[in-house]
PDB file of C-alpha atoms in Angstrom:
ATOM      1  CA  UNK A 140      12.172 -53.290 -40.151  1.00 54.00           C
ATOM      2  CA  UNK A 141      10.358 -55.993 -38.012  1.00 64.00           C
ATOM      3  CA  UNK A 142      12.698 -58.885 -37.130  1.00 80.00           C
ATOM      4  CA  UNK A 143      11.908 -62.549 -38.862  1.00 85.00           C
ATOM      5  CA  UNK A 144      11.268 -63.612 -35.079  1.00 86.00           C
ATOM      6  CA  UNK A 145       8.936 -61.367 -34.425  1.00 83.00           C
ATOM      7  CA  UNK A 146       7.469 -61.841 -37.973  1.00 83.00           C
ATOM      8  CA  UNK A 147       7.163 -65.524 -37.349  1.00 86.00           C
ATOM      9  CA  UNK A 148       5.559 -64.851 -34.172  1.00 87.00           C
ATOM     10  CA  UNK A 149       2.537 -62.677 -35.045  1.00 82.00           C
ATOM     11  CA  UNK A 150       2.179 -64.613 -38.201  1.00 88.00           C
ATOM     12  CA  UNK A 151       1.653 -67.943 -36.115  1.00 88.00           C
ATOM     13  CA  UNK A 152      -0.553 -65.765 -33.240  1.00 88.00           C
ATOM     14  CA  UNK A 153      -2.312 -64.343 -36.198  1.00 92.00           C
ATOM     15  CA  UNK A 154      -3.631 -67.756 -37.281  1.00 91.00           C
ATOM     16  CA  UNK A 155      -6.818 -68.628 -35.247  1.00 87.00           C
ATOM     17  CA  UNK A 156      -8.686 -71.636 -36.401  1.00 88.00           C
ATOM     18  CA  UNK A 157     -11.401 -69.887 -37.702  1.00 92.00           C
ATOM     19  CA  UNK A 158     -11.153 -68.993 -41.868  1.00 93.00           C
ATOM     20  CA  UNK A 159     -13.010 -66.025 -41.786  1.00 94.00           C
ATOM     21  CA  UNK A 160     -10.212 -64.253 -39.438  1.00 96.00           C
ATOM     22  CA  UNK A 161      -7.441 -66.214 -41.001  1.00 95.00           C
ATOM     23  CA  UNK A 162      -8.122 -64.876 -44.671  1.00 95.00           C
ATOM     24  CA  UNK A 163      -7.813 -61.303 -43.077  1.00 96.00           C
ATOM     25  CA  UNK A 164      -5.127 -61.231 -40.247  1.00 96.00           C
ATOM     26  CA  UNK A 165      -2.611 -63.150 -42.121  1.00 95.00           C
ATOM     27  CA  UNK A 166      -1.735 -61.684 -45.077  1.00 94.00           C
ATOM     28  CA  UNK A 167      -1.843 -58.358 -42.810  1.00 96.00           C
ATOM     29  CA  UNK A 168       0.480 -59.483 -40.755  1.00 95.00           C
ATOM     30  CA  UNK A 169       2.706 -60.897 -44.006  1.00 93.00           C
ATOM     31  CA  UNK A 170       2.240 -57.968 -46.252  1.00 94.00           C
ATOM     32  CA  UNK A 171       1.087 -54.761 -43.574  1.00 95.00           C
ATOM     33  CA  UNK A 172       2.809 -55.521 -40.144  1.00 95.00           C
ATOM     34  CA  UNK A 173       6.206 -55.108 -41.261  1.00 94.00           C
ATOM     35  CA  UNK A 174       5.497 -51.511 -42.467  1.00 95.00           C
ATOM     36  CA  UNK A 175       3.939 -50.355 -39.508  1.00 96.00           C
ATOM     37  CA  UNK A 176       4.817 -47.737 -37.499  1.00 96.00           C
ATOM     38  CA  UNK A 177       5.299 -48.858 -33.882  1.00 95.00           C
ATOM     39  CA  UNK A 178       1.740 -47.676 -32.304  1.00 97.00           C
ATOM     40  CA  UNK A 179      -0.269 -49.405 -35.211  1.00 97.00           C
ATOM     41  CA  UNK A 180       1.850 -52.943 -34.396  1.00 96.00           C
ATOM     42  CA  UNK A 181       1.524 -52.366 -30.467  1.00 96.00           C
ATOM     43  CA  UNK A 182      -2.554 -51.499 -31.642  1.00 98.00           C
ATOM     44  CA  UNK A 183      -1.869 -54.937 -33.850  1.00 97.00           C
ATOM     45  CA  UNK A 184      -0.912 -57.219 -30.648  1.00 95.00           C
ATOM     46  CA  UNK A 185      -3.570 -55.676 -28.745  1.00 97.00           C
ATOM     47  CA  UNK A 186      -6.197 -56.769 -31.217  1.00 98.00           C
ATOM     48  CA  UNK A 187      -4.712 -60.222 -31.326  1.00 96.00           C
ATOM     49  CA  UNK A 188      -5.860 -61.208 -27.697  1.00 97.00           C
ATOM     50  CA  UNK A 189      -9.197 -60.181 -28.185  1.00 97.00           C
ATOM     51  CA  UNK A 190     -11.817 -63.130 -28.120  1.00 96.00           C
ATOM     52  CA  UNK A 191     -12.071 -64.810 -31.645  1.00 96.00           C
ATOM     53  CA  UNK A 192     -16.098 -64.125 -31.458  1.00 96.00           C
ATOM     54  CA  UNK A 193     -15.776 -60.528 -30.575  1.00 97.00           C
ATOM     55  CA  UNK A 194     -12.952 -60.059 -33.479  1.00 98.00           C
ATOM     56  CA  UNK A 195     -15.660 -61.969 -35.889  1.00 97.00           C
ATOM     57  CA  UNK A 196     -18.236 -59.625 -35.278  1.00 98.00           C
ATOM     58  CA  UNK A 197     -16.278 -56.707 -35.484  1.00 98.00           C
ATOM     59  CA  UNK A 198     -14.510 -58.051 -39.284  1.00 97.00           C
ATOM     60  CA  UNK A 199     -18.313 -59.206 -40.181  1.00 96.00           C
ATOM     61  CA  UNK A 200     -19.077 -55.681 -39.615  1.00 95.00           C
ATOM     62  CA  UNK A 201     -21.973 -56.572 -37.055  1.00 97.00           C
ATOM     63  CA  UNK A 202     -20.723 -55.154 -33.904  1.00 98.00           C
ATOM     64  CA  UNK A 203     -18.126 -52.259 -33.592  1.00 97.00           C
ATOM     65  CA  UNK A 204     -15.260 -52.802 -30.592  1.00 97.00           C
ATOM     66  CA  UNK A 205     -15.960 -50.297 -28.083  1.00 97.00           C
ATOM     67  CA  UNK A 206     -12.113 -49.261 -28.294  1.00 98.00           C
ATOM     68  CA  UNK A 207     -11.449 -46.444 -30.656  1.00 98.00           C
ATOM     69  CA  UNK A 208      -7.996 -47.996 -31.229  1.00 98.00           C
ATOM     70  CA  UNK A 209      -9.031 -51.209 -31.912  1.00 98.00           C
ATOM     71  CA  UNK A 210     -11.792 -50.233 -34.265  1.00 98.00           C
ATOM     72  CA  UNK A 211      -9.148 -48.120 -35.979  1.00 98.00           C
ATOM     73  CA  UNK A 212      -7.011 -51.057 -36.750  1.00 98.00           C
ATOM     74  CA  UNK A 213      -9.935 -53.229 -37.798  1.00 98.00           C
ATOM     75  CA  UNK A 214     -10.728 -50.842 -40.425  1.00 97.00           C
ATOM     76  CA  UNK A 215      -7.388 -50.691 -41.556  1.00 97.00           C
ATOM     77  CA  UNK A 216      -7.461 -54.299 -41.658  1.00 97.00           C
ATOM     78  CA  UNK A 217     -11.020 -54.515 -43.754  1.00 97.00           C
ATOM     79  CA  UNK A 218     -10.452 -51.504 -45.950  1.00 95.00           C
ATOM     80  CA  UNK A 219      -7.327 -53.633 -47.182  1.00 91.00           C
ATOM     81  CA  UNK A 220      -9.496 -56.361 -48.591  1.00 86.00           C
ATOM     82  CA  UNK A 221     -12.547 -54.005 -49.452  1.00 80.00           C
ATOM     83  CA  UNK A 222     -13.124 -52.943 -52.648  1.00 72.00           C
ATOM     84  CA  UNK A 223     -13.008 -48.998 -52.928  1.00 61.00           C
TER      85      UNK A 223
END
């Protein structure tokens, strides 16, 4: 189980000032993070110092992240808010 610390951490480092990433990354990293196994939340920081721009484009779906990895976790990230 992931510490309150470290909760509190990626929760504030998962709010960026822009809504469009907020609405996503932080109720992943409330409800999601904490039941991650460690390679998705090391994959999960990683993400989190990408440029805000490049993350937009890659959660608006108009540009992919040339990282595998990354691109992984931003679909895990969108097909939790995406209608099936």
């Amino acid at each position: 189980m992931v510490e309150d610390v470290e909760l509190n951490r990626f929760y504030w480092h998962s709010r960026r000032g822009m809504l469009e990433l907020d609405v996503l990354l932080v109720p992943f990293v409330r409800e999601v993070y904490p039941h991650l196994n460690d390679v998705d939340r090391d994959l999960y920081r990683r993400l989190l110092t990408c440029e805000d721009q490049d993350m937009f484009g890659w959660f608006m779906q108009r540009a992919e992240s040339e990282d595998p990895e990354l691109q992984r976790m931003v679909r895990m990230i969108l097909d939790r808010v995406q209608p099936k």
